[in-house]
Short mmCIF file of C-alpha atoms and ligand atoms in Angstrom, two decimals:
data_model
loop_
_atom_site.label_atom_id
_atom_site.label_comp_id
_atom_site.label_asym_id
_atom_site.label_seq_id
_atom_site.Cartn_x
_atom_site.Cartn_y
_atom_site.Cartn_z
CA MET A 1 -0.04 -0.24 0.25
CA GLU A 2 1.53 3.05 -1.17
CA ASN A 3 1.05 5.62 1.69
CA CYS A 4 0.66 2.83 4.89
CA LEU A 5 2.96 3.93 7.30
CA PHE A 6 4.21 0.22 8.58
CA CYS A 7 4.08 -0.49 4.51
CA LYS A 8 6.91 1.98 4.55
CA ILE A 9 8.39 0.74 7.18
CA ILE A 10 8.11 -2.54 6.65
CA LYS A 11 9.97 -1.93 3.04
CA GLY A 12 12.97 0.69 5.49
CA GLU A 13 11.29 3.63 3.17
CA ILE A 14 10.85 4.61 7.16
CA PRO A 15 13.15 3.83 9.83
CA SER A 16 12.75 2.32 12.72
CA ALA A 17 13.96 0.62 15.90
CA LYS A 18 13.86 -2.47 14.70
CA VAL A 19 13.75 -5.69 17.04
CA TYR A 20 13.41 -8.79 15.13
CA GLU A 21 12.00 -9.59 11.67
CA ASP A 22 10.99 -12.58 9.37
CA GLU A 23 8.71 -13.78 6.31
CA ASP A 24 6.10 -12.97 8.12
CA MET A 25 6.92 -10.17 10.29
CA LEU A 26 8.72 -7.14 11.34
CA ILE A 27 8.50 -6.21 15.40
CA PHE A 28 9.48 -2.44 16.04
CA LYS A 29 9.86 0.10 19.37
CA ASP A 30 6.31 2.17 19.58
CA ILE A 31 7.83 5.94 19.30
CA ALA A 32 5.62 6.40 21.89
CA PRO A 33 5.56 4.08 24.41
CA GLN A 34 3.10 3.70 26.68
CA ALA A 35 4.38 1.03 28.84
CA PRO A 36 8.72 0.88 29.89
CA ILE A 37 8.28 -1.78 26.61
CA HIS A 38 5.39 -1.44 23.47
CA LEU A 39 6.62 -2.82 20.22
CA LEU A 40 4.58 -3.35 17.48
CA LEU A 41 4.53 -6.31 16.27
CA VAL A 42 3.49 -5.63 12.29
CA PRO A 43 2.42 -8.63 9.84
CA LYS A 44 3.79 -7.36 6.66
CA LYS A 45 1.14 -8.19 4.80
CA HIS A 46 -1.51 -5.03 4.73
CA TYR A 47 -4.93 -5.51 5.43
CA ALA A 48 -6.62 -2.91 7.73
CA ASN A 49 -7.74 -4.55 11.21
CA VAL A 50 -8.98 -7.88 11.99
CA ILE A 51 -12.41 -7.29 10.22
CA GLU A 52 -10.25 -7.87 6.61
CA MET A 53 -7.90 -10.01 7.70
CA SER A 54 -8.69 -13.37 5.53
CA GLU A 55 -7.94 -17.03 7.15
CA GLU A 56 -4.48 -17.48 5.33
CA ASP A 57 -3.90 -14.20 6.45
CA ALA A 58 -5.37 -15.25 10.89
CA TYR A 59 -2.87 -18.91 10.57
CA VAL A 60 0.38 -16.23 10.00
CA LEU A 61 -0.78 -13.92 12.14
CA ALA A 62 -1.39 -16.69 15.12
CA ARG A 63 2.54 -17.93 13.44
CA CYS A 64 3.54 -14.28 14.47
CA ILE A 65 2.32 -14.73 17.25
CA LYS A 66 3.59 -18.25 18.96
CA LYS A 67 6.74 -17.29 17.29
CA LEU A 68 6.88 -14.02 19.70
CA SER A 69 5.97 -17.02 22.39
CA THR A 70 9.50 -18.57 21.88
CA MET A 71 11.21 -14.99 22.27
CA THR A 72 9.78 -13.01 25.61
CA GLU A 73 13.26 -13.38 27.11
CA GLU A 74 15.31 -11.79 24.62
CA LEU A 75 12.93 -8.82 24.49
CA GLY A 76 12.47 -8.51 28.52
CA LEU A 77 8.79 -9.58 29.15
CA SER A 78 9.07 -12.66 30.85
CA GLU A 79 6.85 -11.55 34.26
CA GLY A 80 4.59 -10.89 31.86
CA PHE A 81 2.67 -9.06 29.10
CA ARG A 82 -0.69 -7.50 26.67
CA LEU A 83 -0.79 -7.33 23.87
CA VAL A 84 -2.93 -5.59 22.43
CA SER A 85 -5.05 -4.29 18.99
CA ASN A 86 -7.10 -1.18 18.09
CA LYS A 87 -9.47 -1.22 15.65
CA GLY A 88 -11.58 1.34 14.30
CA ALA A 89 -12.59 5.44 15.97
CA ASN A 90 -13.44 3.36 18.91
CA GLY A 91 -10.51 1.66 19.29
CA CYS A 92 -8.65 4.27 18.84
CA GLN A 93 -6.56 2.56 15.59
CA SER A 94 -4.86 5.77 14.19
CA VAL A 95 -2.73 3.14 11.63
CA ASP A 96 -4.15 1.18 8.94
CA HIS A 97 -2.07 -1.25 8.99
CA LEU A 98 -2.86 -4.42 11.30
CA HIS A 99 -0.64 -4.60 14.28
CA ILE A 100 -0.26 -6.09 17.51
CA HIS A 101 0.98 -2.79 20.48
CA ILE A 102 2.36 -5.56 22.83
CA LEU A 103 2.92 -4.20 26.64
CA GLY A 104 5.22 -4.67 29.69
CA GLY A 105 8.74 -4.02 31.27
CA GLU A 106 6.19 -3.36 34.59
CA LYS A 107 3.03 -4.75 35.71
CA LEU A 108 0.59 -3.06 33.83
CA SER A 109 -2.54 -1.40 34.84
CA ASP A 110 -5.62 -4.04 35.33
CA LYS A 111 -8.00 -1.51 33.21
CA MET A 112 -7.74 -1.61 29.58
CA ALA A 113 -9.92 0.55 28.73
P1 AMP B 1 -2.75 2.79 16.45
O1 AMP B 1 -3.04 3.99 17.18
O2 AMP B 1 -3.26 1.18 17.24
O3 AMP B 1 -2.76 1.97 15.26
O4 AMP B 1 -1.48 2.16 16.73
C1 AMP B 1 -0.01 3.35 15.85
C2 AMP B 1 1.03 2.86 16.72
O5 AMP B 1 1.94 3.56 16.27
C3 AMP B 1 0.70 4.19 17.38
O6 AMP B 1 1.29 3.61 19.60
C4 AMP B 1 1.73 5.59 17.91
O7 AMP B 1 2.70 6.01 18.49
C5 AMP B 1 3.17 4.65 16.34
N1 AMP B 1 3.84 4.93 15.62
C6 AMP B 1 3.55 5.74 15.05
N2 AMP B 1 4.98 5.99 13.88
C7 AMP B 1 5.43 5.68 14.36
C8 AMP B 1 6.84 5.09 14.00
N3 AMP B 1 7.27 5.98 12.40
N4 AMP B 1 7.57 4.63 14.18
C9 AMP B 1 7.54 3.58 15.55
N5 AMP B 1 5.94 3.22 16.33
C10 AMP B 1 5.29 4.86 15.53
#
């Protein structure tokens, strides 16, 4: 997608603080962290959100999350973490390329909204 910020980051056209990359996904630091550790897991294939996600996309995303579960120690998340994916205006989604926020590094609020 030509004007998609995260597609540009995936292509290396915009710099990011990359922490992991494979054929399915990129994980990089959120530019405005809301927790001591705030990463974004971004599938390389562009689709805007979970509603636009195909069944094949869902399998890829599940593989990405499973892969993430094997990297918790090196990412500093061994004490736990929270995964969040915002969708649409009420969800406060600001980038229309599906992404999963990975939050951790301290005990997070027990309130989610
Ligand atoms: P959302 O609001 O759920 O769509 O999340 C988008 C996230 O992308 C926000 O947490 C932003 O801080 C983050 N973000 C925006 N631009 C960049 C960037 N250039 N590099 C890293 N994170 C970014």
